[in-house]
Structure formats: C-alpha cells, structure tokens
C-alpha cells in the first residue's frame, strides 16, 4: 500500500478545519461507528483517534472507509489527492486493453448528511452557506467562479479564489467565527534570554479575504496565537510580548486572567490597518522574549457577533411554573425549616437593576444575573462561570428566567428586592399600607396648633381653644399673656410686647384701686411715697 503517513496527516488536517459544521462531523462518526455525542472538539478528537489507530495497526481498509466518509461529506475541505484516491478505490479493476476507451469515473456515493444534499449532487456546496447557513457572506461568490479549481496550501487544504481556512483549530467562541486565514502561520522560536520580533506584511491586494473587511464591517482581522499547532488550541500569547501595527502599539490584554488558561481573546487590529489603497503595505509586528516553548502566530479574518445579537439568540427559557414548583419542593423538605427569602432584582455584576434575568439551566438557585452584563464580562475574559454559584455557565446553557422577568415587569424601577414565600408567592418588603381614619385624625391633631382666645370677664381670665393651620413646636400658656401688667418695668428684650385686652364694660367699682409704686431711696433725702 506504500507510505500512508502523508494521507493520514492530510485526513487529520481536514478533520481539524474549524469551518466543518458539527452535523457533518456527526454524520462522519455515525458512518464509522464512532459515538456522535459531545461538542465539535470531541467529535474531531474521536475521528482523529480512529485515523491514528488505523495507521498504527496498518488497517488500510478501515482507513479507506474513513477517508471515503470524509470526502463524501466534506468534499470542499479535502485535497485533490484524497479525492482521486477515493475515486480510484471506488472504481472496479479495468480489464480493457491499453488502447480501449477509458471508462468514465463513477460518481461519489450520495451522502446521508443534509449538509451536502442542500447544495446539489454535482456542485460543491458554497463554503459560507454550508458552514454557517447565513446569507451575509454572499460576497464570496463574486470572488471566485463556480468551477474554479482547488488549490493546495502549504499547511493544509486551500479554498478556491485564495480564501484559505485556518490551519490551526481554536476553541470556538460565540463572539466570533473563524473564516479565512491571511498568509501562513508564523512560528515564534524559543527565546530564553533574548528578544525577538516577528513581522508580517499585509496588503489587501495579496489577500482576497481582506476585501471582505471593506464590504462588511462585521468581518474583522484578528491576531491569533497558540502554544501548539495540533488539536484544538486555546488563544495564548507569550507572557512578555507587545503587538504593534504600522508602528503604533495595540492596547490589548495579551495575558488574559491570571492562572486562567483560555481567558485570553484574539486581538482585533482591523481599525489600525490601512485597507485603501489595496497596494499599501501594513506591518504587523509581535515582539516577545523569555519563552520556553514555541508559539504559533496567525492572522485570521473572523465574523464578529455583537453582544445584542447574542442576547437575542438566547432561546432557552425557565418557565415560571417550574420555578414556583422548585421553591415549593425545597420548602416541603422535612429537614429544612421553610422561611421566606429575599430575591435581589439587581445584577451581581453591574449592580444595576436586571434588564433580562438570566442563569444557566444547571444552576440550582433562583437568583439571576443580567444577560448583557454577563456577556460583556465574558467578551473581555472568557471563563463562562456563573457569578453566583461559580458553576460552568456556557452560552449554550443560558436561559431566561420567566419568574424573575415577571417580577421585574410588575414592580417599579425603584424596587431592588422582593420577599419570596415558601409557596412561591412574592411581595415587596416594607410596602406602605392604606391609612385608617383614626390614623388620619391623629395626624391632623399632631400637625395643628391650639391657639387660645383670651377674654377677661368679671375679673376672670378664660380661654377658648381654636384650630389654626400654622405649625409650631412649642405652645405658650394662655394665662401668661393675660397676667402681664403695663406698670411693670420695661423688658430689655427686643420682642414686641403682647397687646393688653381691656374690657370697657366693667365699672370702676369692680376694679381695685391701683397702689402707688414705691421707689427706692438712694440717699437723696426725699421719698416719693405720698404723705
């Protein structure tokens, strides 16, 4: 059978192409008896293990079956050599004479995957439509003809029209979709004691993928770096490095979160490039030092997905009835004393009132976080952990809590928390109750002033209380006003003296004659007392 190492490596690179969708990988696994559960990286790993096992055991018949299943279901990603080998294996041995007419090629077997059937039995499927199912990439059709020949890249399969898929498989992210690689992957050599710089010239006229960045603002050129080039890789830059574009430093977090592998995100350099004129040469430079292993640097055109679009794509919902039933079940536990609990309506990340309450379907708590705030945090440093229980909360498991959303709709913006009863009913703590008539009367008595009407009748002083509207804190004694005498010494205070009320209806006999005021003798030898 000859040396199969080149064929094995070509098959492995084909399986690692990120653009191959998960249904295609599942179809390949189903045909070859491989479990088809899990995510794309699990499926790719299982297929590669089968290919390596065939190579080690020299089971070429089994390897041909795997190759045929890959070629039939993902023909646009395989090299022409794999296609020719599959066609040669599918032809019966020829018994014709050397000068006889050549037999026509047999068509490829019809695959069972809808990925290939949607494009027709004879025409390779459009790369963008097949891998993403979106019409926003229709500009790709204008860059190549339908019958353009396939080319072979240095590091893997090559798409028509100079559009090359990434040769290194990175962990998928909901914030971007890897599309096309610009140039070749650069290897960063080990620099244990020195500095080194890797420069990549970029011109639009040399890379058809960059033309997509001019037509679509969501197509972005990003800088990726990984510590390996086989298998699925995390984005990882050297610990000490800096990135410059056209001499200007790019402000980006190239280290990610401390002791958190996988928290580094690629660097978007689209806004720092000069895409016009197409002949302008942009210089992308990465300077690094003190590395103990090789790194692999690449430029990839990606489709960026805005956060508001991701929020609208959260389709899973946690029904209100299920949340109430969950609360009631916990309260019915005989080992737990059922009491009321407070549910905060503020996001634990932004400390603002929730807009779209969200949590993972695997979370056991009813407290929610805001979907937009959570995605903004993951975009800066992807960890995908619930901020409340610290359990994994990937984008695929996010769900909208309808119980919390109903509370948000039925409460004003000023309410920050509600009280949840053991039966699932909720109420706003400290809500004001309607005042009873008795309470209203007491309030009036406290705020009003009792002002006395003073009258002198028959030598007596009487007071009649009346209500006034002016508030006061001190009430004067009414008799103190009536007991004032004008014959007293003048007050030194600046206050206006009270007005004396004199009843003119009284006779002189009723009043006692006034006594003379005695004056003190200061040694003058005379007295003011009457004789």
Coordinates of C-alpha atoms in Angstrom, one line a residue:
X1 CA 0.0 0.0 0.0
X2 CA 3.0 2.3 0.3
X3 CA 3.6 5.0 2.8
X4 CA 0.4 6.3 4.3
X5 CA 1.8 9.0 6.5
X6 CA 1.0 11.8 4.1
X7 CA -2.5 10.6 3.7
X8 CA -3.0 10.3 7.4
X9 CA -1.8 13.8 8.0
X10 CA -4.0 15.2 5.3
X11 CA -7.0 13.5 6.8
X12 CA -6.2 14.8 10.2
X13 CA -5.8 18.4 8.9
X14 CA -9.1 18.1 7.1
X15 CA -11.0 17.0 10.2
X16 CA -9.4 19.9 12.2
X17 CA -10.8 22.5 9.8
X18 CA -13.0 24.8 12.1
X19 CA -15.4 25.5 9.2
X20 CA -16.7 21.9 9.2
X21 CA -20.0 22.0 11.0
X22 CA -21.0 19.8 13.8
X23 CA -23.7 17.9 11.8
X24 CA -21.1 16.9 9.2
X25 CA -18.8 15.6 11.9
X26 CA -21.7 13.7 13.5
X27 CA -22.5 12.1 10.1
X28 CA -18.9 11.0 9.7
X29 CA -18.9 9.5 13.2
X30 CA -22.2 7.7 12.6
X31 CA -21.0 6.1 9.4
X32 CA -17.8 4.8 11.1
X33 CA -19.4 3.6 14.3
X34 CA -18.0 6.4 16.4
X35 CA -20.1 8.0 19.2
X36 CA -21.5 11.3 17.9
X37 CA -22.3 12.9 21.3
X38 CA -20.5 16.0 22.6
X39 CA -19.2 19.2 21.0
X40 CA -17.2 19.7 17.9
X41 CA -13.8 19.2 19.6
X42 CA -14.9 15.8 21.0
X43 CA -16.1 14.7 17.6
X44 CA -12.8 15.8 15.9
X45 CA -10.8 14.1 18.6
X46 CA -12.6 10.7 18.2
X47 CA -12.2 10.8 14.4
X48 CA -8.5 11.6 14.7
X49 CA -8.1 8.7 17.2
X50 CA -9.6 6.3 14.7
X51 CA -7.3 7.6 11.9
X52 CA -4.2 7.2 14.2
X53 CA -5.4 3.7 15.2
X54 CA -5.7 2.6 11.6
X55 CA -2.2 3.9 10.8
X56 CA -0.6 2.2 13.8
X57 CA -2.4 -1.1 13.1
X58 CA -1.8 -0.8 9.3
X59 CA -5.5 -1.3 8.8
X60 CA -5.6 0.3 5.4
X61 CA -9.1 -1.0 4.5
X62 CA -10.6 0.7 7.6
X63 CA -8.6 3.9 6.7
X64 CA -10.1 3.9 3.2
X65 CA -13.6 3.7 4.7
X66 CA -12.9 6.7 7.0
X67 CA -11.3 8.7 4.1
X68 CA -14.3 7.9 1.8
X69 CA -16.8 9.1 4.5
X70 CA -14.8 12.4 5.0
X71 CA -14.5 13.0 1.2
X72 CA -18.2 12.3 0.6
X73 CA -19.5 14.6 3.3
X74 CA -16.9 17.4 3.3
X75 CA -15.6 17.5 -0.3
X76 CA -14.7 21.2 -0.3
X77 CA -12.2 20.9 2.5
X78 CA -10.2 17.9 1.3
X79 CA -7.2 17.9 -1.0
X80 CA -7.4 16.7 -4.6
X81 CA -5.2 13.8 -3.8
X82 CA -7.7 12.4 -1.3
X83 CA -10.5 12.8 -3.8
X84 CA -8.5 11.0 -6.5
X85 CA -7.7 8.2 -4.1
X86 CA -11.3 7.8 -3.2
X87 CA -12.4 7.7 -6.8
X88 CA -9.7 5.1 -7.6
X89 CA -10.8 2.9 -4.7
X90 CA -14.4 3.1 -5.9
X91 CA -13.6 2.0 -9.5
X92 CA -13.6 -1.7 -10.4
X93 CA -10.4 -3.1 -11.8
X94 CA -10.2 -2.5 -15.5
X95 CA -9.9 -5.5 -17.9
X96 CA -9.8 -3.5 -21.1
X97 CA -6.9 -3.4 -23.5
X98 CA -4.4 -0.5 -23.3
X99 CA -5.9 1.1 -26.4
X100 CA -9.5 0.8 -25.4
X101 CA -11.7 3.7 -24.5
X102 CA -11.2 4.9 -20.8
X103 CA -14.1 4.1 -18.5
X104 CA -15.9 7.2 -17.1
X105 CA -15.4 8.0 -13.4
X106 CA -18.1 6.7 -11.1
X107 CA -19.9 9.5 -9.2
X108 CA -19.2 9.8 -5.5
X109 CA -21.6 8.0 -3.2
X110 CA -24.6 10.0 -2.1
X111 CA -24.0 11.1 1.5
X112 CA -26.7 10.9 4.2
X113 CA -25.9 14.4 5.5
X114 CA -28.2 17.2 4.6
X115 CA -25.1 19.5 4.6
X116 CA -24.1 18.2 1.2
X117 CA -27.6 17.4 -0.2
X118 CA -28.7 21.0 0.1
X119 CA -26.1 22.1 -2.5
X120 CA -27.0 19.6 -5.1
X121 CA -25.4 16.2 -6.1
X122 CA -22.8 17.6 -8.6
X123 CA -21.9 21.1 -7.4
X124 CA -19.7 21.6 -4.3
X125 CA -21.7 23.5 -1.6
X126 CA -20.9 27.1 -1.1
X127 CA -18.5 27.4 1.8
X128 CA -20.2 30.2 3.6
X129 CA -23.7 28.9 3.2
X130 CA -22.8 25.4 4.2
X131 CA -20.8 26.2 7.3
X132 CA -22.9 29.0 8.7
X133 CA -26.3 29.0 6.9
X134 CA -26.3 32.8 6.6
X135 CA -26.7 34.9 3.5
X136 CA -24.4 37.7 4.7
X137 CA -21.4 36.0 3.1
X138 CA -22.8 36.2 -0.5
X139 CA -19.9 38.4 -1.5
X140 CA -17.8 35.2 -1.5
X141 CA -19.5 34.1 -4.7
X142 CA -18.2 37.2 -6.5
X143 CA -14.6 36.4 -5.7
X144 CA -14.5 33.0 -7.4
X145 CA -16.2 31.2 -10.2
X146 CA -18.3 28.1 -9.7
X147 CA -15.8 25.8 -11.5
X148 CA -12.7 27.3 -10.0
X149 CA -10.0 24.6 -9.5
X150 CA -9.0 23.6 -6.0
X151 CA -5.5 24.6 -4.8
X152 CA -3.3 23.1 -2.1
X153 CA -1.9 25.3 0.6
X154 CA 1.4 24.7 2.3
X155 CA -0.1 23.8 5.6
X156 CA -3.4 22.3 4.6
X157 CA -6.4 22.4 2.2
X158 CA -7.0 25.6 0.2
X159 CA -10.3 27.1 -0.8
X160 CA -10.9 28.5 -4.3
X161 CA -10.1 32.1 -5.1
X162 CA -7.3 32.4 -2.5
X163 CA -9.6 32.0 0.5
X164 CA -7.9 29.7 2.9
X165 CA -9.4 28.2 6.1
X166 CA -7.4 28.5 9.3
X167 CA -4.8 25.8 9.7
X168 CA -4.9 25.8 13.5
X169 CA -8.1 24.8 15.2
X170 CA -9.0 27.2 18.1
X171 CA -11.7 26.7 20.7
X172 CA -15.0 28.1 19.4
X173 CA -16.4 31.3 20.8
X174 CA -19.8 32.8 20.4
X175 CA -18.3 36.3 19.9
X176 CA -16.6 35.5 16.6
X177 CA -16.4 32.8 13.9
X178 CA -13.1 32.0 12.3
X179 CA -13.4 32.4 8.5
X180 CA -10.2 32.7 6.4
X181 CA -6.5 32.8 7.2
X182 CA -4.4 35.6 5.9
X183 CA -0.9 34.4 5.0
X184 CA 0.9 31.5 6.6
X185 CA 1.3 30.6 10.3
X186 CA 4.5 32.1 11.7
X187 CA 6.5 30.0 14.2
X188 CA 7.8 32.0 17.2
X189 CA 11.1 30.4 18.1
X190 CA 12.2 29.8 21.7
X191 CA 13.8 32.9 23.2
X192 CA 15.0 32.0 26.7
X193 CA 17.3 35.1 27.2
X194 CA 16.8 37.4 24.2
X195 CA 14.1 39.4 22.5
X196 CA 12.8 38.7 19.0
X197 CA 10.3 40.2 16.7
X198 CA 8.1 38.6 14.1
X199 CA 6.9 40.9 11.3
X200 CA 4.0 40.1 8.9
X201 CA 3.4 42.4 5.9
X202 CA -0.3 42.7 5.0
X203 CA -1.7 44.1 1.7
X204 CA -5.3 43.9 0.6
X205 CA -4.3 43.1 -3.0
X206 CA -2.5 39.9 -1.8
X207 CA -5.3 38.5 0.3
X208 CA -8.9 38.2 -1.1
X209 CA -10.2 37.7 2.5
X210 CA -9.3 41.3 3.4
X211 CA -11.6 42.5 0.7
X212 CA -14.5 41.2 2.8
X213 CA -13.5 43.6 5.6
X214 CA -14.2 46.5 3.2
X215 CA -17.6 45.3 2.3
X216 CA -18.8 44.1 5.7
X217 CA -18.0 45.9 9.0
X218 CA -18.5 42.7 11.0
X219 CA -15.7 41.0 9.2
X220 CA -12.6 41.7 11.3
X221 CA -8.9 40.8 11.0
X222 CA -7.7 39.3 14.3
X223 CA -4.4 38.2 15.6
X224 CA -4.3 34.6 17.0
X225 CA -1.5 32.9 18.8
X226 CA -1.3 29.4 20.3
X227 CA 1.2 27.2 22.1
X228 CA 0.6 24.3 19.8
X229 CA -0.4 23.6 16.2
X230 CA -2.2 20.3 16.5
X231 CA -5.6 19.6 18.0
X232 CA -7.9 22.3 19.4
X233 CA -5.9 25.2 21.0
X234 CA -6.6 28.0 23.4
X235 CA -5.6 31.5 22.5
X236 CA -2.2 32.1 24.2
X237 CA 0.4 34.7 23.6
X238 CA 3.9 34.7 25.1
X239 CA 3.9 36.1 28.6
X240 CA 6.1 39.0 27.7
X241 CA 5.2 40.4 24.4
X242 CA 3.8 43.5 22.7
X243 CA 1.9 44.0 19.5
X244 CA 2.3 46.9 17.0
X245 CA 0.6 47.7 13.8
X246 CA 2.2 50.2 11.5
X247 CA 4.4 51.3 14.3
X248 CA 1.6 52.0 16.8
X249 CA 1.2 49.9 19.9
X250 CA -2.1 47.9 20.2
X251 CA -3.6 48.3 23.7
X252 CA -4.9 44.8 24.4
X253 CA -4.7 42.2 27.2
X254 CA -2.4 39.6 25.8
X255 CA -2.1 37.6 29.1
X256 CA -5.7 37.0 29.9
X257 CA -6.7 36.4 33.5
X258 CA -4.1 35.2 36.0
X259 CA -3.9 31.4 36.3
X260 CA -6.9 31.1 34.0
X261 CA -6.0 29.3 30.7
X262 CA -8.3 30.0 27.9
X263 CA -9.2 33.5 29.2
X264 CA -7.2 35.3 26.5
X265 CA -9.0 36.5 23.4
X266 CA -7.6 37.3 20.0
X267 CA -6.7 40.9 19.2
X268 CA -8.8 42.8 16.6
X269 CA -6.5 45.0 14.5
X270 CA -8.9 46.0 11.8
X271 CA -9.2 49.6 12.8
X272 CA -5.4 50.0 12.9
X273 CA -5.0 48.8 9.3
X274 CA -5.0 50.9 6.1
X275 CA -7.1 48.9 3.7
X276 CA -7.1 51.6 1.0
X277 CA -5.3 51.8 -1.3
X278 CA -5.0 48.0 -1.8
X279 CA -1.3 48.3 -2.5
X280 CA -0.5 49.8 0.8
X281 CA 1.7 47.5 2.9
X282 CA 0.7 47.2 6.6
X283 CA 3.2 45.9 9.1
X284 CA 2.1 43.7 11.9
X285 CA 4.9 43.2 14.4
X286 CA 4.9 41.0 17.6
X287 CA 7.9 41.4 19.9
X288 CA 8.4 38.7 22.6
X289 CA 11.0 37.5 25.0
X290 CA 11.8 34.8 27.7
X291 CA 9.9 32.0 26.1
X292 CA 10.5 28.3 26.9
X293 CA 8.5 26.8 24.1
X294 CA 7.4 27.6 20.6
X295 CA 4.3 29.7 19.8
X296 CA 2.4 29.9 16.5
X297 CA 1.2 33.3 15.3
X298 CA -1.5 33.7 12.6
X299 CA -3.9 36.3 11.2
X300 CA -7.5 35.2 10.6
X301 CA -10.5 37.1 9.2
X302 CA -13.4 36.5 11.6
X303 CA -17.1 37.2 11.6
X304 CA -17.7 39.3 14.7
X305 CA -21.1 38.7 16.5
X306 CA -22.3 41.7 18.5
X307 CA -23.5 41.2 22.1
X308 CA -27.0 42.4 21.4
X309 CA -27.3 39.7 18.7
X310 CA -26.1 37.1 21.2
X311 CA -28.7 38.2 23.7
X312 CA -31.4 37.8 21.1
X313 CA -30.1 34.3 20.4
X314 CA -30.8 33.1 23.9
X315 CA -33.8 30.9 23.2
X316 CA -34.0 28.7 26.2
X317 CA -36.5 29.7 28.9
X318 CA -37.1 28.6 32.5
X319 CA -40.8 28.6 33.0
X320 CA -42.5 30.5 35.8
X321 CA -44.4 27.4 36.9
X322 CA -41.2 25.3 37.2
X323 CA -39.5 27.9 39.4
X324 CA -42.6 28.0 41.8
X325 CA -42.6 24.2 41.9
X326 CA -38.9 24.2 42.7
X327 CA -39.4 26.7 45.6
X328 CA -42.3 24.6 47.0
X329 CA -40.3 21.4 46.8
X330 CA -37.4 22.9 48.7
X331 CA -39.9 24.2 51.4
X332 CA -41.5 20.8 51.7
X333 CA -38.2 19.1 52.8
X334 CA -38.8 17.9 56.4
X335 CA -35.2 18.5 57.3
X336 CA -35.3 22.2 56.3
X337 CA -37.2 24.9 58.1
X338 CA -39.2 26.8 55.4
X339 CA -38.8 30.5 55.8
X340 CA -39.1 33.4 53.4
X341 CA -36.1 34.6 51.4
X342 CA -35.1 37.8 49.6
X343 CA -34.6 37.8 45.9
X344 CA -32.4 40.7 44.7
X345 CA -33.5 42.4 41.5
X346 CA -30.0 43.8 40.9
X347 CA -27.4 42.2 38.8
X348 CA -24.4 40.9 40.9
X349 CA -22.0 42.0 38.1
X350 CA -23.2 45.5 37.2
X351 CA -25.1 46.3 40.5
X352 CA -27.9 47.7 38.3
X353 CA -31.5 46.6 38.0
X354 CA -31.9 43.5 35.9
X355 CA -33.0 44.0 32.3
X356 CA -33.0 40.4 31.1
X357 CA -32.8 38.0 34.0
X358 CA -30.7 35.0 33.0
X359 CA -29.0 32.0 34.5
X360 CA -27.7 28.6 33.4
X361 CA -30.1 25.7 33.3
X362 CA -27.8 23.7 35.6
X363 CA -27.9 26.4 38.3
X364 CA -29.8 25.4 41.5
X365 CA -30.5 29.0 42.7
X366 CA -33.3 31.4 41.7
X367 CA -31.0 34.4 41.8
X368 CA -30.3 35.7 38.3
X369 CA -27.8 37.9 36.5
X370 CA -28.3 40.3 33.6
X371 CA -27.6 38.6 30.2
X372 CA -25.9 41.7 28.7
X373 CA -23.6 42.3 31.6
X374 CA -22.6 38.6 31.7
X375 CA -21.8 38.5 28.0
X376 CA -19.8 41.7 28.3
X377 CA -17.7 40.2 31.0
X378 CA -17.1 37.0 29.0
X379 CA -16.1 39.0 26.0
X380 CA -13.3 40.7 28.0
X381 CA -12.0 37.5 29.6
X382 CA -13.9 34.3 28.7
X383 CA -14.4 31.9 31.7
X384 CA -18.1 31.1 31.4
X385 CA -18.7 30.6 35.1
X386 CA -21.8 31.6 36.9
X387 CA -21.1 34.7 39.1
X388 CA -23.4 33.3 41.8
X389 CA -22.6 29.6 42.2
X390 CA -19.3 29.5 40.2
X391 CA -20.5 26.6 38.2
X392 CA -20.0 26.3 34.4
X393 CA -22.4 28.5 32.5
X394 CA -21.5 28.4 28.8
X395 CA -23.5 30.3 26.2
X396 CA -25.4 27.2 25.1
X397 CA -26.8 26.7 28.6
X398 CA -28.0 30.2 29.3
X399 CA -31.8 30.6 29.7
X400 CA -34.2 33.4 30.5
X401 CA -35.9 33.1 33.9
X402 CA -39.6 34.0 33.3
X403 CA -40.3 34.0 37.0
X404 CA -37.8 36.8 37.7
X405 CA -38.9 38.6 34.5
X406 CA -42.5 38.6 35.6
X407 CA -41.4 40.2 38.9
X408 CA -39.5 42.9 37.0
X409 CA -42.5 43.7 34.9
X410 CA -44.8 44.0 37.8
X411 CA -42.6 46.1 40.1
X412 CA -41.4 49.8 39.6
X413 CA -37.8 50.6 38.8
X414 CA -37.2 51.7 42.4
X415 CA -37.7 48.2 43.9
X416 CA -34.4 46.5 44.4
X417 CA -35.6 43.2 46.1
X418 CA -38.7 41.2 46.8
X419 CA -39.6 38.6 49.5
X420 CA -40.3 35.1 48.3
X421 CA -42.5 33.0 50.5
X422 CA -42.2 29.2 50.8
X423 CA -45.2 28.7 48.5
X424 CA -43.5 30.8 45.7
X425 CA -45.6 33.9 46.2
X426 CA -43.7 37.2 46.3
X427 CA -44.2 40.6 47.9
X428 CA -42.3 43.9 48.1
X429 CA -40.8 44.3 51.6
X430 CA -41.8 47.4 53.5
X431 CA -44.8 48.3 51.3
X432 CA -47.0 51.1 52.7
X433 CA -50.5 50.2 53.8
X434 CA -53.5 52.5 53.4
X435 CA -54.1 54.8 56.5
X436 CA -57.2 54.2 58.6
X437 CA -59.5 57.2 59.5
X438 CA -58.2 57.0 63.1
X439 CA -54.7 57.4 61.9
X440 CA -55.6 60.3 59.7
X441 CA -57.3 62.1 62.7
X442 CA -54.3 61.6 64.9
X443 CA -52.1 63.0 62.2
X444 CA -54.2 66.2 62.0
X445 CA -54.1 66.7 65.8
X446 CA -50.3 66.5 65.8
X447 CA -49.8 69.0 63.0
X448 CA -52.4 71.6 64.1
X449 CA -51.9 74.3 66.8
X450 CA -54.2 75.1 69.6
X451 CA -54.5 79.0 69.9
X452 CA -56.3 80.4 72.8
X453 CA -58.7 83.3 72.6
X454 CA -58.2 85.3 75.8
X455 CA -61.0 87.3 77.3
X456 CA -61.4 89.0 80.7
X457 CA -64.9 88.6 82.1
X458 CA -65.8 89.5 85.6
X459 CA -62.2 89.6 86.8
X460 CA -61.6 86.1 85.4
X461 CA -59.5 85.0 82.5
X462 CA -61.0 82.4 80.2
X463 CA -59.5 80.7 77.2
X464 CA -61.3 79.2 74.2
X465 CA -59.2 76.8 72.1
X466 CA -59.4 77.0 68.3
X467 CA -57.7 75.3 65.4
X468 CA -55.1 77.0 63.3
X469 CA -53.1 75.8 60.4
X470 CA -49.7 77.2 61.1
X471 CA -47.4 74.5 62.5
X472 CA -45.3 75.1 65.7
X473 CA -43.3 73.1 68.1
X474 CA -44.0 75.0 71.4
X475 CA -47.4 76.0 72.8
X476 CA -47.5 79.1 75.0
X477 CA -49.5 79.1 78.2
X478 CA -52.6 81.3 77.6
X479 CA -52.7 82.8 81.2
X480 CA -49.2 84.1 80.8
X481 CA -50.4 86.6 78.2
X482 CA -53.3 87.8 80.4
X483 CA -51.2 88.3 83.5
X484 CA -48.9 90.9 82.0
X485 CA -49.1 94.4 83.6
X486 CA -48.2 97.6 81.8
X487 CA -46.9 99.1 85.1
X488 CA -44.0 96.7 85.2
X489 CA -40.5 97.7 84.3
X490 CA -39.9 97.7 80.5
X491 CA -38.4 94.5 79.1
X492 CA -34.9 94.6 77.7
X493 CA -35.9 92.1 75.1
X494 CA -36.5 93.2 71.5
X495 CA -39.7 91.2 71.2
X496 CA -42.9 93.1 70.7
X497 CA -44.9 93.2 74.0
X498 CA -48.2 91.4 74.0
X499 CA -51.3 93.6 73.5
X500 CA -53.4 94.0 76.6
X501 CA -57.2 93.4 76.3
X502 CA -59.3 95.8 78.3
X503 CA -63.0 95.3 78.9
X504 CA -64.7 98.7 78.8
X505 CA -68.0 97.3 80.0
X506 CA -66.7 96.9 83.6
X507 CA -67.4 99.7 86.2
X508 CA -64.9 101.4 88.4
X509 CA -66.3 99.7 91.5
X510 CA -65.4 96.3 90.2
X511 CA -61.7 97.2 90.0
X512 CA -59.5 97.6 92.9
X513 CA -57.7 101.0 93.2
X514 CA -54.2 100.8 92.0
X515 CA -51.5 101.0 94.6
X516 CA -48.7 103.6 94.3
X517 CA -45.4 102.3 93.2
X518 CA -42.7 102.6 95.9
X519 CA -39.3 103.8 94.8
X520 CA -36.1 103.1 96.5
X521 CA -34.3 105.8 98.5
X522 CA -30.8 106.2 97.2
X523 CA -29.7 108.7 99.9
X524 CA -31.2 111.8 98.3
X525 CA -33.1 112.8 101.4
X526 CA -36.6 112.6 100.0
X527 CA -39.2 110.0 99.3
X528 CA -41.7 109.6 96.5
X529 CA -44.4 108.0 98.8
X530 CA -47.5 110.1 99.3
X531 CA -47.9 111.9 102.6

